mmCIF file with all atom_site columns, C-alpha atoms and ligand atoms in Angstrom:
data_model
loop_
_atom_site.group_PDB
_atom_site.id
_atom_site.type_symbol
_atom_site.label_atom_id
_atom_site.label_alt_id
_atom_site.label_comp_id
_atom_site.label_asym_id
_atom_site.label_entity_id
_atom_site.label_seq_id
_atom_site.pdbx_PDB_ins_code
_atom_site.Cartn_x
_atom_site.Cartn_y
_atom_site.Cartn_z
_atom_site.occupancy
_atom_site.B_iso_or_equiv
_atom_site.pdbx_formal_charge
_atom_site.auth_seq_id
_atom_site.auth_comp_id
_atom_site.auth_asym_id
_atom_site.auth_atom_id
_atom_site.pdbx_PDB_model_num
ATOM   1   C CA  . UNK A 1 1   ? -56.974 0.084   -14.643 1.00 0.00 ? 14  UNK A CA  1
ATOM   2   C CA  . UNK A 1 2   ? -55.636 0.224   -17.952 1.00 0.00 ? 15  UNK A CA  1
ATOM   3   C CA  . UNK A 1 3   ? -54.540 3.826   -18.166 1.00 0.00 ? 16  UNK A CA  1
ATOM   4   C CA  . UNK A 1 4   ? -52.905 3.111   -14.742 1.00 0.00 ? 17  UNK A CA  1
ATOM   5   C CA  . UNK A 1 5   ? -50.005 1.195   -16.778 1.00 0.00 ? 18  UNK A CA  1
ATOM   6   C CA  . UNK A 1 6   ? -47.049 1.914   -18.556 1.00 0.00 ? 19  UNK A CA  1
ATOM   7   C CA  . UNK A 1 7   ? -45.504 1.129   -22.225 1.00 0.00 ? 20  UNK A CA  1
ATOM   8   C CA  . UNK A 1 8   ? -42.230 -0.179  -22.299 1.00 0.00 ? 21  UNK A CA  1
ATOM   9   C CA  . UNK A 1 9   ? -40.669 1.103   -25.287 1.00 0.00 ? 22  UNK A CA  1
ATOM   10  C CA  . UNK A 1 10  ? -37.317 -1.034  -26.281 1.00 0.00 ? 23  UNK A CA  1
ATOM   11  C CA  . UNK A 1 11  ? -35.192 0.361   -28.834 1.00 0.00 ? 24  UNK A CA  1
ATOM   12  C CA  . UNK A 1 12  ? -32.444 -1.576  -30.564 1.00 0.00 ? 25  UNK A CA  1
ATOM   13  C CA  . UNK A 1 13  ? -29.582 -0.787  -32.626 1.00 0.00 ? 26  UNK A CA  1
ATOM   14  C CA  . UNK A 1 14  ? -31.052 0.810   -35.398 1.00 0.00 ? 27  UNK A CA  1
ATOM   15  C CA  . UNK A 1 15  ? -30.450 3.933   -36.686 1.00 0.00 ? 28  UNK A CA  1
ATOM   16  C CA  . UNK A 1 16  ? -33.314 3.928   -39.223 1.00 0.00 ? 29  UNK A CA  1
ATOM   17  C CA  . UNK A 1 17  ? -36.309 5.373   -37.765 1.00 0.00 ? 30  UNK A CA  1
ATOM   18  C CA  . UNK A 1 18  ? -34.388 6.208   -34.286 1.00 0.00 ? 31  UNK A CA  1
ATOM   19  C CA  . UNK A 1 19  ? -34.849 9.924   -34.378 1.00 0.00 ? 32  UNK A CA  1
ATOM   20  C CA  . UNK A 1 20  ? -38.829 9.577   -35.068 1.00 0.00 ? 33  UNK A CA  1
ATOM   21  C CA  . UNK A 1 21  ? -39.258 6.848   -32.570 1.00 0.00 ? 34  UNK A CA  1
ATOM   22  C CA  . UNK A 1 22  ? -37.755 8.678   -30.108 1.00 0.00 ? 35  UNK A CA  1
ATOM   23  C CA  . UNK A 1 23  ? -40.244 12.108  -30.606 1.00 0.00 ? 36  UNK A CA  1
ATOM   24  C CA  . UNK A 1 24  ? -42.501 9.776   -30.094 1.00 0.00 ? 37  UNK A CA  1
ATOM   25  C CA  . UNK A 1 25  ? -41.236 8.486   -26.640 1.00 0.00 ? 38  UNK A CA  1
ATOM   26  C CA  . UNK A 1 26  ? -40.648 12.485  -25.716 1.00 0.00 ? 39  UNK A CA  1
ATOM   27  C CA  . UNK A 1 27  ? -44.318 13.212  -26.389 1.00 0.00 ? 40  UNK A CA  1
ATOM   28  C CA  . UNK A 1 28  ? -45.964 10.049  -24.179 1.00 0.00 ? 41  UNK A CA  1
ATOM   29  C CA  . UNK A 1 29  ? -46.188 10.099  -20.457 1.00 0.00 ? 42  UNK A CA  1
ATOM   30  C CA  . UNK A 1 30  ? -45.764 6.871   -17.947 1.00 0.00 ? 43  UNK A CA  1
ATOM   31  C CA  . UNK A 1 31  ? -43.211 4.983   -19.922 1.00 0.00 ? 44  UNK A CA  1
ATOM   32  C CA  . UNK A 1 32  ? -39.877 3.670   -19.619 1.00 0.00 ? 45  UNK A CA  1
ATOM   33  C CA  . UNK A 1 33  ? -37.064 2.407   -22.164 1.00 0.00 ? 46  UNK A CA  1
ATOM   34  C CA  . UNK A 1 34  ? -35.560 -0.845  -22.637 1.00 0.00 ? 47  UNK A CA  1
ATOM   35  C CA  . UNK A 1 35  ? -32.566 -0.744  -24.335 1.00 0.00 ? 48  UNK A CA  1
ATOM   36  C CA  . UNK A 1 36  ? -30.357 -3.665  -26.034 1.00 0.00 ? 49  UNK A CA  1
ATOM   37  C CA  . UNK A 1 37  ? -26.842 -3.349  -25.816 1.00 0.00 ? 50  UNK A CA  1
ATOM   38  C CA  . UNK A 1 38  ? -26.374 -2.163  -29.858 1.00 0.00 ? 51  UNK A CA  1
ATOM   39  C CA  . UNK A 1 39  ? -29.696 0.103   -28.720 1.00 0.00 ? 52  UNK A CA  1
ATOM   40  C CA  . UNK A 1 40  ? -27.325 1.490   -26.206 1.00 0.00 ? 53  UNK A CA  1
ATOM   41  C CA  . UNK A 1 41  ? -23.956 1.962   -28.522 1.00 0.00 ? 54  UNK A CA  1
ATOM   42  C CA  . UNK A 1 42  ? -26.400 3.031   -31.331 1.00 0.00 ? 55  UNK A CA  1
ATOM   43  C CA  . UNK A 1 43  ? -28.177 5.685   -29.101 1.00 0.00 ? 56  UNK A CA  1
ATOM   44  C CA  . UNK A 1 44  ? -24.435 7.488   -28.668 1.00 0.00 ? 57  UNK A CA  1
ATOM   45  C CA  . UNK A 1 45  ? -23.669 7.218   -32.446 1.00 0.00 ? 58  UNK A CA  1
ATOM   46  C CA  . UNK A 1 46  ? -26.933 9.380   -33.427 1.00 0.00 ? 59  UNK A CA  1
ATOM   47  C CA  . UNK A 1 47  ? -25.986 11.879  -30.143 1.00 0.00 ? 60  UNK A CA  1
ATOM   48  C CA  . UNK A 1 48  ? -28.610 10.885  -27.511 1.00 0.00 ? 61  UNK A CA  1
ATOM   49  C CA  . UNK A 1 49  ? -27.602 11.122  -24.670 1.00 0.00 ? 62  UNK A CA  1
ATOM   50  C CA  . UNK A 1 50  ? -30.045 9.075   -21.653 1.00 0.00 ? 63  UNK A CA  1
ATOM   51  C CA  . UNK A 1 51  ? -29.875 11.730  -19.303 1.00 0.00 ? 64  UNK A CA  1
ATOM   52  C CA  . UNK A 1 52  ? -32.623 13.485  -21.669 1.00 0.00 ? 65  UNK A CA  1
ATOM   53  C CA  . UNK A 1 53  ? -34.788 10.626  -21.337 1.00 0.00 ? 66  UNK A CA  1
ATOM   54  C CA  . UNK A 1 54  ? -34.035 10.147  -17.340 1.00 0.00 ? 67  UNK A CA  1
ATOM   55  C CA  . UNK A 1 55  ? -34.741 13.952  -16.333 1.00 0.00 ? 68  UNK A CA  1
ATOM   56  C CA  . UNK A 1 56  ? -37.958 13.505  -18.404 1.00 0.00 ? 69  UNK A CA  1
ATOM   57  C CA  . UNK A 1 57  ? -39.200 10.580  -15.735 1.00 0.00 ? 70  UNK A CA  1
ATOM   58  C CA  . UNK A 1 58  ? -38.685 7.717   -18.059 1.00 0.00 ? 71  UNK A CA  1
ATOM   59  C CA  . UNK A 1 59  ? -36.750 4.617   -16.336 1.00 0.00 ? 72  UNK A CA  1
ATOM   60  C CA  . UNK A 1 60  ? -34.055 3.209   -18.364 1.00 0.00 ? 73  UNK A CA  1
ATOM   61  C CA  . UNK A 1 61  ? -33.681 -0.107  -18.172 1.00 0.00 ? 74  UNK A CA  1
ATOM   62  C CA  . UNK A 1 62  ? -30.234 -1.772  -20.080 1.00 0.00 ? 75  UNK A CA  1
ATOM   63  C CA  . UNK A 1 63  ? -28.947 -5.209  -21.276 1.00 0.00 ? 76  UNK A CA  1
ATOM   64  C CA  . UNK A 1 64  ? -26.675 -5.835  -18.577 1.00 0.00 ? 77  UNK A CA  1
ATOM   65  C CA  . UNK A 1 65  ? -27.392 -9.058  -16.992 1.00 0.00 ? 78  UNK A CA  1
ATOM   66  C CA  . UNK A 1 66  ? -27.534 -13.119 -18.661 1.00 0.00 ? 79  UNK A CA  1
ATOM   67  C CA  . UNK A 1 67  ? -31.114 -13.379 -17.304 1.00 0.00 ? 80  UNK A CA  1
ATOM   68  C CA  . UNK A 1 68  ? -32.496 -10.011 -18.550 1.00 0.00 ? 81  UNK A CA  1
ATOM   69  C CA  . UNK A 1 69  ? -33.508 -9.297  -14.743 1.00 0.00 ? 82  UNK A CA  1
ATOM   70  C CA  . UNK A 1 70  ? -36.218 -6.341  -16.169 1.00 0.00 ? 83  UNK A CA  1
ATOM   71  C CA  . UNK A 1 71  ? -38.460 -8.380  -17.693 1.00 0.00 ? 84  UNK A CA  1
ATOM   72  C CA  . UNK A 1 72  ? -39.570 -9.652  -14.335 1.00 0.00 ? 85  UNK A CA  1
ATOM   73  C CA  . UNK A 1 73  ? -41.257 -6.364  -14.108 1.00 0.00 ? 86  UNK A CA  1
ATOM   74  C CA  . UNK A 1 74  ? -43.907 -7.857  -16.665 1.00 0.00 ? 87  UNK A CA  1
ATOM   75  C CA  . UNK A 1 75  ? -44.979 -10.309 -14.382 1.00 0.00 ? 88  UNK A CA  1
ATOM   76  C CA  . UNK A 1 76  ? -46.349 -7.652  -12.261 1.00 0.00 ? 89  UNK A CA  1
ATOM   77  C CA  . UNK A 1 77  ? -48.931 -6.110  -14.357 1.00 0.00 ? 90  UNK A CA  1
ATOM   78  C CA  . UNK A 1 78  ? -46.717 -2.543  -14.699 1.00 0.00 ? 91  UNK A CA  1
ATOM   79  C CA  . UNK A 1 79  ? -47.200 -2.773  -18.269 1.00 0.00 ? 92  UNK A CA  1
ATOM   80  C CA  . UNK A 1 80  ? -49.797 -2.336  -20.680 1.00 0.00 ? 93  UNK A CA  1
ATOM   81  C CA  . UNK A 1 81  ? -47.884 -2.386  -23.946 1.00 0.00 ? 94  UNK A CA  1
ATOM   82  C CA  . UNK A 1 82  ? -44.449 -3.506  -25.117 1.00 0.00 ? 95  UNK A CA  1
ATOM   83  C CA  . UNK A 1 83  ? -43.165 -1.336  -28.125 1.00 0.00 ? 96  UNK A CA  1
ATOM   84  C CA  . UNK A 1 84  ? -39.913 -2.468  -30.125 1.00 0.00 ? 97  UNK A CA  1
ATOM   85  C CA  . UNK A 1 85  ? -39.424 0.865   -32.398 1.00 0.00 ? 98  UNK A CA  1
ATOM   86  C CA  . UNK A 1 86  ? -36.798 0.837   -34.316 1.00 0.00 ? 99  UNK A CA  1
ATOM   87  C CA  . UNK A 1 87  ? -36.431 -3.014  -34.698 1.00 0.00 ? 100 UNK A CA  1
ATOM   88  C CA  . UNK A 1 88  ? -33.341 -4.463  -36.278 1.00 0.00 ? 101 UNK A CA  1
ATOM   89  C CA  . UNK A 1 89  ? -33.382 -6.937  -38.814 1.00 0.00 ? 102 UNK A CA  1
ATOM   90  C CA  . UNK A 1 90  ? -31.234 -9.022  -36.039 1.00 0.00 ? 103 UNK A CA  1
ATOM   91  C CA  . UNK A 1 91  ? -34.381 -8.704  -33.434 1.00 0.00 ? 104 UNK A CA  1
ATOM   92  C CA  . UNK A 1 92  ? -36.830 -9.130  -36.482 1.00 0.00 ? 105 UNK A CA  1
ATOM   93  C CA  . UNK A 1 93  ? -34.765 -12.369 -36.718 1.00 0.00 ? 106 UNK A CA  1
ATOM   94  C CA  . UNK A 1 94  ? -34.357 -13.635 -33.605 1.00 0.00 ? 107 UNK A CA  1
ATOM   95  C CA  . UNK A 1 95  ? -38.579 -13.105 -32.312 1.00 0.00 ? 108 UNK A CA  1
ATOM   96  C CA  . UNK A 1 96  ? -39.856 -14.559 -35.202 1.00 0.00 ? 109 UNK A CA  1
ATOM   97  C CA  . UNK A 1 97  ? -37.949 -17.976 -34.214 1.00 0.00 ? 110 UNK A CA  1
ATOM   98  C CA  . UNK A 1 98  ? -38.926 -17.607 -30.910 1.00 0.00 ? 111 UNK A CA  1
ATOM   99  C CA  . UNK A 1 99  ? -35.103 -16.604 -29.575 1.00 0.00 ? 112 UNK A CA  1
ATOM   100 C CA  . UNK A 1 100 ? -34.574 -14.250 -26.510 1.00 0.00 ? 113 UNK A CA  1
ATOM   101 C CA  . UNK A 1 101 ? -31.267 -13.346 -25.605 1.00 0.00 ? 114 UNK A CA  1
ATOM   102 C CA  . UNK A 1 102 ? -31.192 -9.847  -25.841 1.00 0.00 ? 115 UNK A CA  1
ATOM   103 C CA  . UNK A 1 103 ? -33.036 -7.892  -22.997 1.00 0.00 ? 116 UNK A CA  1
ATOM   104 C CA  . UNK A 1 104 ? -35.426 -6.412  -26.002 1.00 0.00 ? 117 UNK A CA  1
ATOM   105 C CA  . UNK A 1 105 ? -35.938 -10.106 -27.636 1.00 0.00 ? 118 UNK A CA  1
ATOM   106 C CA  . UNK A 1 106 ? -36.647 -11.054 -23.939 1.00 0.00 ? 119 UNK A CA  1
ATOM   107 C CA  . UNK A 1 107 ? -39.092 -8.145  -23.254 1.00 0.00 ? 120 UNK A CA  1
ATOM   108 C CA  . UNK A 1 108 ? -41.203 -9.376  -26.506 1.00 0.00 ? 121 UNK A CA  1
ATOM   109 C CA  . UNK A 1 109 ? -41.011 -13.035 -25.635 1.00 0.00 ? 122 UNK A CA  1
ATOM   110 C CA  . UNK A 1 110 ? -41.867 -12.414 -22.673 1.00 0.00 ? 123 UNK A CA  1
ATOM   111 C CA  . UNK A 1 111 ? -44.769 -10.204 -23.134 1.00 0.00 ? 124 UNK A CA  1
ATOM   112 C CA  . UNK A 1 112 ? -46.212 -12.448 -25.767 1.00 0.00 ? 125 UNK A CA  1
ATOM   113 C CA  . UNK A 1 113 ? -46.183 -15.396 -22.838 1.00 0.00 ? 126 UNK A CA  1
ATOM   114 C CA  . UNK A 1 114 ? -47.952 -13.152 -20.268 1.00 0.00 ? 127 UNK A CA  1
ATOM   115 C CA  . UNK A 1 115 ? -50.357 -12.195 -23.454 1.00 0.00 ? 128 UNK A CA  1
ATOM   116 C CA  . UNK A 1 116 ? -49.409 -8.958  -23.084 1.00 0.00 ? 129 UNK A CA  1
ATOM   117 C CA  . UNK A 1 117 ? -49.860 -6.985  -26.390 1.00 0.00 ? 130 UNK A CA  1
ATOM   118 C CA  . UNK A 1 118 ? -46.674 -5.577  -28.576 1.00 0.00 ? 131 UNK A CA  1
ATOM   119 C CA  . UNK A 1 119 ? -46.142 -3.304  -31.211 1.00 0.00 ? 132 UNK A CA  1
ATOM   120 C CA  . UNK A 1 120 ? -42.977 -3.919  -33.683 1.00 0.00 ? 133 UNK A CA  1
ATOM   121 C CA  . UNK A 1 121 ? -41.743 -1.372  -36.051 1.00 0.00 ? 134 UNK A CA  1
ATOM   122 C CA  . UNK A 1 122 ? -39.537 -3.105  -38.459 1.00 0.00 ? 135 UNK A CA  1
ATOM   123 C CA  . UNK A 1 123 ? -36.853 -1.309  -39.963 1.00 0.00 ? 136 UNK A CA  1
ATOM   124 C CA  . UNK A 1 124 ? -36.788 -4.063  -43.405 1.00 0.00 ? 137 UNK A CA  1
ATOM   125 C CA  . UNK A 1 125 ? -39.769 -4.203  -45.167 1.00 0.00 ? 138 UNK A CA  1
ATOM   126 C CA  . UNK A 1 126 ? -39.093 -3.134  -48.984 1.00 0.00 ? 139 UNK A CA  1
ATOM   127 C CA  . UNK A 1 127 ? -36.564 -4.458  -51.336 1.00 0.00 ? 140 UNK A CA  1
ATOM   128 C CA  . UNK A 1 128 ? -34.963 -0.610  -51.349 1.00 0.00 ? 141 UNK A CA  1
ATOM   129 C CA  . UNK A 1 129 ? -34.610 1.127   -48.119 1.00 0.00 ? 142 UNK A CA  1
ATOM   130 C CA  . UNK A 1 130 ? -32.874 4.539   -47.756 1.00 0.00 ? 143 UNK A CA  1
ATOM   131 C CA  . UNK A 1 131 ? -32.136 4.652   -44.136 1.00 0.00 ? 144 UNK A CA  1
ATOM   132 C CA  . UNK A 1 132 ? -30.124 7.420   -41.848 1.00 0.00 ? 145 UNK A CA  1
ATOM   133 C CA  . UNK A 1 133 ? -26.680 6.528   -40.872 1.00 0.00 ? 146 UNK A CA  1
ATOM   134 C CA  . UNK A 1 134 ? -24.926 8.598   -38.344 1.00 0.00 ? 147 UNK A CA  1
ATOM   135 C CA  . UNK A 1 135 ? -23.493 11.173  -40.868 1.00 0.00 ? 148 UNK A CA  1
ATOM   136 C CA  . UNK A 1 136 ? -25.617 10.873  -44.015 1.00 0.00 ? 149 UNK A CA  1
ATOM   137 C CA  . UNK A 1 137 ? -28.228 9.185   -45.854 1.00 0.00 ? 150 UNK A CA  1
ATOM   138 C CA  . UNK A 1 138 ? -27.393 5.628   -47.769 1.00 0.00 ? 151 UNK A CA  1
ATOM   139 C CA  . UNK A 1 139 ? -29.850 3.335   -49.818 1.00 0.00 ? 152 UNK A CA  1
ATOM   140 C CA  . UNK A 1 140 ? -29.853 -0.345  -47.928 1.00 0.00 ? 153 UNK A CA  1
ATOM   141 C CA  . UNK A 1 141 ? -31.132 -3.294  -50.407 1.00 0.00 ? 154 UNK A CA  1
ATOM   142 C CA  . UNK A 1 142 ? -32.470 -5.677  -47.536 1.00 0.00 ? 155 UNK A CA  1
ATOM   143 C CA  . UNK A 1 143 ? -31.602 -9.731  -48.653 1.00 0.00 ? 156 UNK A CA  1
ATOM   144 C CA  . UNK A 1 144 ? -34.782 -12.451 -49.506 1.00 0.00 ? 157 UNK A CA  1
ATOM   145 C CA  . UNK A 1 145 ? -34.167 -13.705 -45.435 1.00 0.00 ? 158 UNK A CA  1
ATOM   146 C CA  . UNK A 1 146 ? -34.955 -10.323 -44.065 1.00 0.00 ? 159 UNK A CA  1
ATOM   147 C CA  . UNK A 1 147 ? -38.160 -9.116  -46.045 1.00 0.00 ? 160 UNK A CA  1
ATOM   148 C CA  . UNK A 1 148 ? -39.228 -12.884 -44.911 1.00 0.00 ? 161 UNK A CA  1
ATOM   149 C CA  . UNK A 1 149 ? -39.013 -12.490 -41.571 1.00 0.00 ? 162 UNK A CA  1
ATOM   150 C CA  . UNK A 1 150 ? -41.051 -9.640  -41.569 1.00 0.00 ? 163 UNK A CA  1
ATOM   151 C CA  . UNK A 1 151 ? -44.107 -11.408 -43.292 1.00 0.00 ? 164 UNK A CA  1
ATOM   152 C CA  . UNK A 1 152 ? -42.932 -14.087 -40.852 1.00 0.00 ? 165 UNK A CA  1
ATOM   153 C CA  . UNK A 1 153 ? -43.748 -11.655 -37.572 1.00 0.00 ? 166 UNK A CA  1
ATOM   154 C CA  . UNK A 1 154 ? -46.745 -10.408 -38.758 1.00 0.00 ? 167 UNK A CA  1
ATOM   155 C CA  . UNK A 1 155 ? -48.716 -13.263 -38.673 1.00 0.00 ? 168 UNK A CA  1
ATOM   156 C CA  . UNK A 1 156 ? -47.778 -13.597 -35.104 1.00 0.00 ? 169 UNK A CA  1
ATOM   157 C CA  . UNK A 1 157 ? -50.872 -13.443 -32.763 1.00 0.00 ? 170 UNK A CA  1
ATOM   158 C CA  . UNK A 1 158 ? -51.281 -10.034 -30.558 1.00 0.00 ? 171 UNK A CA  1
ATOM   159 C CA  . UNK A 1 159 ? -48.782 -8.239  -32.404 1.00 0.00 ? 172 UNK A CA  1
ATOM   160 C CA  . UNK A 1 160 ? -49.054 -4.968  -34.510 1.00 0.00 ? 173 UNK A CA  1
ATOM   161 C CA  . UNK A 1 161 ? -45.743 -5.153  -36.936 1.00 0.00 ? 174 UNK A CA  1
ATOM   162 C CA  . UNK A 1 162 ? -46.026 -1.916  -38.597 1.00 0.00 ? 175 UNK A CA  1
ATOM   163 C CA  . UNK A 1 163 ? -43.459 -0.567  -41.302 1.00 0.00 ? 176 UNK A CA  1
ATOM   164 C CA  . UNK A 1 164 ? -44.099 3.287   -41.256 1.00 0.00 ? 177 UNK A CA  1
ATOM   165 C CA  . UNK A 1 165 ? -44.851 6.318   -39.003 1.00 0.00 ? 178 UNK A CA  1
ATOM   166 C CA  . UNK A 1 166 ? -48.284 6.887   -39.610 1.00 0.00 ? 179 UNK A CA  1
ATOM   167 C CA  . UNK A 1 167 ? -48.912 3.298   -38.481 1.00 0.00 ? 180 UNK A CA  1
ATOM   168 C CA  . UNK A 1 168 ? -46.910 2.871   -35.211 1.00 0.00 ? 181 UNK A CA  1
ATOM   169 C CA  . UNK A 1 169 ? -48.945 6.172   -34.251 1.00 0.00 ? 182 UNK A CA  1
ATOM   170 C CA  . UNK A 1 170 ? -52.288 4.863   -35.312 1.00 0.00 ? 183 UNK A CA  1
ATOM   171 C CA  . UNK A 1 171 ? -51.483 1.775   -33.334 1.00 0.00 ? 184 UNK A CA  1
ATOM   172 C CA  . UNK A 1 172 ? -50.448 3.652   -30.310 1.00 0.00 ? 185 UNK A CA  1
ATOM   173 C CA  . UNK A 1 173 ? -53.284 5.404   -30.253 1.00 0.00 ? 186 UNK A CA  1
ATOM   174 C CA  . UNK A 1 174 ? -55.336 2.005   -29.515 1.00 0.00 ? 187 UNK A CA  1
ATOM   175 C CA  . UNK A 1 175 ? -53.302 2.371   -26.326 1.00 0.00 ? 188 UNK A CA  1
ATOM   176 C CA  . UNK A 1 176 ? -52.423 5.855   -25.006 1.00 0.00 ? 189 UNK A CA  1
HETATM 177 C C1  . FMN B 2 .   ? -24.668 3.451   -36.589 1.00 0.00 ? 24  FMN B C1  1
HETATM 178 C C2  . FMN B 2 .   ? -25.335 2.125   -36.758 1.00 0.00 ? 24  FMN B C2  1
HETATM 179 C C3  . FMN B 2 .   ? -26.617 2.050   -37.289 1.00 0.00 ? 24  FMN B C3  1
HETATM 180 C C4  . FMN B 2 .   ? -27.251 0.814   -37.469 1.00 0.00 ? 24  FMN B C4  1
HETATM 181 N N1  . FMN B 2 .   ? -28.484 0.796   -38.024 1.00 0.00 ? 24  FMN B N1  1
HETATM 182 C C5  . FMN B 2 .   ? -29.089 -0.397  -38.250 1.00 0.00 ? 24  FMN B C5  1
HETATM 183 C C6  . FMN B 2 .   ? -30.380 -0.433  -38.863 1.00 0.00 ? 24  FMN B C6  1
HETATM 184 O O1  . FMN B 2 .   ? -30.977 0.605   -39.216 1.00 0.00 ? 24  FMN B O1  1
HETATM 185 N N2  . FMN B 2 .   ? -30.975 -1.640  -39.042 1.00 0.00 ? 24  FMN B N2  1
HETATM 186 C C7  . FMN B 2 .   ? -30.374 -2.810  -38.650 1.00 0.00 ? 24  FMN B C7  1
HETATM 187 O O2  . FMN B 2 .   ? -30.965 -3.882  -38.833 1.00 0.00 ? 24  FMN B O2  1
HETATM 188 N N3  . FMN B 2 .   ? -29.134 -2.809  -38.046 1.00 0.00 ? 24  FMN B N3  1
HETATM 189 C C8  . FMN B 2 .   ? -28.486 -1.632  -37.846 1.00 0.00 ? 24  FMN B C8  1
HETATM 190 N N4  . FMN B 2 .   ? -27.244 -1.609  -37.254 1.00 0.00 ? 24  FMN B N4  1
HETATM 191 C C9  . FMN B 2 .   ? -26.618 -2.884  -36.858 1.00 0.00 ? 24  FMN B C9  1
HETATM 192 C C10 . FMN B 2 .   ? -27.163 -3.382  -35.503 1.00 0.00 ? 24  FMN B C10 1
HETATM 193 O O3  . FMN B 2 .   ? -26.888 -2.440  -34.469 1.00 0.00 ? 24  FMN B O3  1
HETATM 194 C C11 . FMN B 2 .   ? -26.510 -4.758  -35.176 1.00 0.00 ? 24  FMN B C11 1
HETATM 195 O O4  . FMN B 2 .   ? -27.027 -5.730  -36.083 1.00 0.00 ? 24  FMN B O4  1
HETATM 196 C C12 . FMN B 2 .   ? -26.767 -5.227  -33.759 1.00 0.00 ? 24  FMN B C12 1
HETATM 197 O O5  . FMN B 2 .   ? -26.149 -6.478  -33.561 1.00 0.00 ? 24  FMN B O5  1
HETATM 198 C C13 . FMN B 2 .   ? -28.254 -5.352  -33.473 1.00 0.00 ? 24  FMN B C13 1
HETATM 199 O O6  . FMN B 2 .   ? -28.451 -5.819  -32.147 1.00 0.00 ? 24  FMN B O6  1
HETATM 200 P P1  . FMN B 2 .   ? -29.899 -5.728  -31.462 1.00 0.00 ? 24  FMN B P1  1
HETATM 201 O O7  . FMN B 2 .   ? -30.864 -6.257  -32.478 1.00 0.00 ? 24  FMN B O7  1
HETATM 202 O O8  . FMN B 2 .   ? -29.779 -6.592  -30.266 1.00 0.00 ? 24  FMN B O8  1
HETATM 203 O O9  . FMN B 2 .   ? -30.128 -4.301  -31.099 1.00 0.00 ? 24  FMN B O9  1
HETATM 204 C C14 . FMN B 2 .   ? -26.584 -0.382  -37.083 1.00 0.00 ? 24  FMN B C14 1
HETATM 205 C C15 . FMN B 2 .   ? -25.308 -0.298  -36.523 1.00 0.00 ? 24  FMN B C15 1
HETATM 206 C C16 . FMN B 2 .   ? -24.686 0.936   -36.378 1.00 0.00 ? 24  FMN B C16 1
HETATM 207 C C17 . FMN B 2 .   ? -23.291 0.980   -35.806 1.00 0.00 ? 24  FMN B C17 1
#
């Protein structure tokens, strides 16, 4: 039964988009977090603080071991869905050349091998990007190699890559 499953939501370290990714995660029910190490680190610089997430029933799983001993748990048909929101340009990089050694670039290789369907928000996707650093605002100009990668992942089979709000909730919807 579909609705039966949960959506495991990996964030990395991005700050860009972190604050509306996570209202998201506070407004869905049955799913648990995923986070990559910088994910972790990055979570702390923006003041989150994962007891919010635990006392609200969502598991939190971290990037503590070589062999990224979670993603086992998507061999067992727990999961519907595997969301990467907010996606570096370093995971943007590394799962459109089919490299997984993060526990999040693990979770979507993984997923995409047990056809399991994934949504990616990307955080580089325009030439000019103003994105939230901890304190303040700053206009990012992401390179040729990162706008590239982007068109690279979204030609990847099962796999909404979506660059804005209003699209990672209209593809969530599909699914929730
Ligand atoms: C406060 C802070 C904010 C960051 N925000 C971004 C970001 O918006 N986009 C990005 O690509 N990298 C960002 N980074 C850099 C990533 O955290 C870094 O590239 C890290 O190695 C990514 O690892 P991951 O992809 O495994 O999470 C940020 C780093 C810090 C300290």
């Amino acid at each position: 039964m579909t609705d039966k499953k949960r959506i495991a939501w990996c964030i990395t370290g991005s700050g860009h988009y972190l604050k509306e990714s996570i209202e998201i995660i506070f407004t869905l029910k049955n799913i648990d977090l995923f986070l990559s190490k910088a994910g972790e680190e990055v979570l702390k610089w923006y003041d989150y603080n994962l007891e919010d997430f635990k006392s609200k029933g969502i598991k939190v799983f971290k990037d503590t071991t070589a062999s990224s001993a979670p993603v086992s748990l998507l061999y067992e048909d727990v999961y519907k869905l595997v969301v990467v929101s907010p996606a570096t340009s370093n995971t943007i990089a590394q799962m459109c050349y089919g490299l997984s050694d993060t526990l999040v670039t693990n979770m979507f290789a993984q997923a995409g091998k047990c056809k399991i369907p994934s949504i990616v928000f990307a955080c580089d996707t325009e030439p000019t990007v103003i994105t939230q650093a901890p304190k303040k605002s700053v206009t990012l100009y992401p390179r040729d190699i990162e706008l590239e990668n982007y068109e690279k992942l979204r030609t990847f089979k099962n796999i909404d890559v979506v660059d804005n709000i209003v699209k990672l909730n209209q593809a969530l919807k599909k699914w929730i």
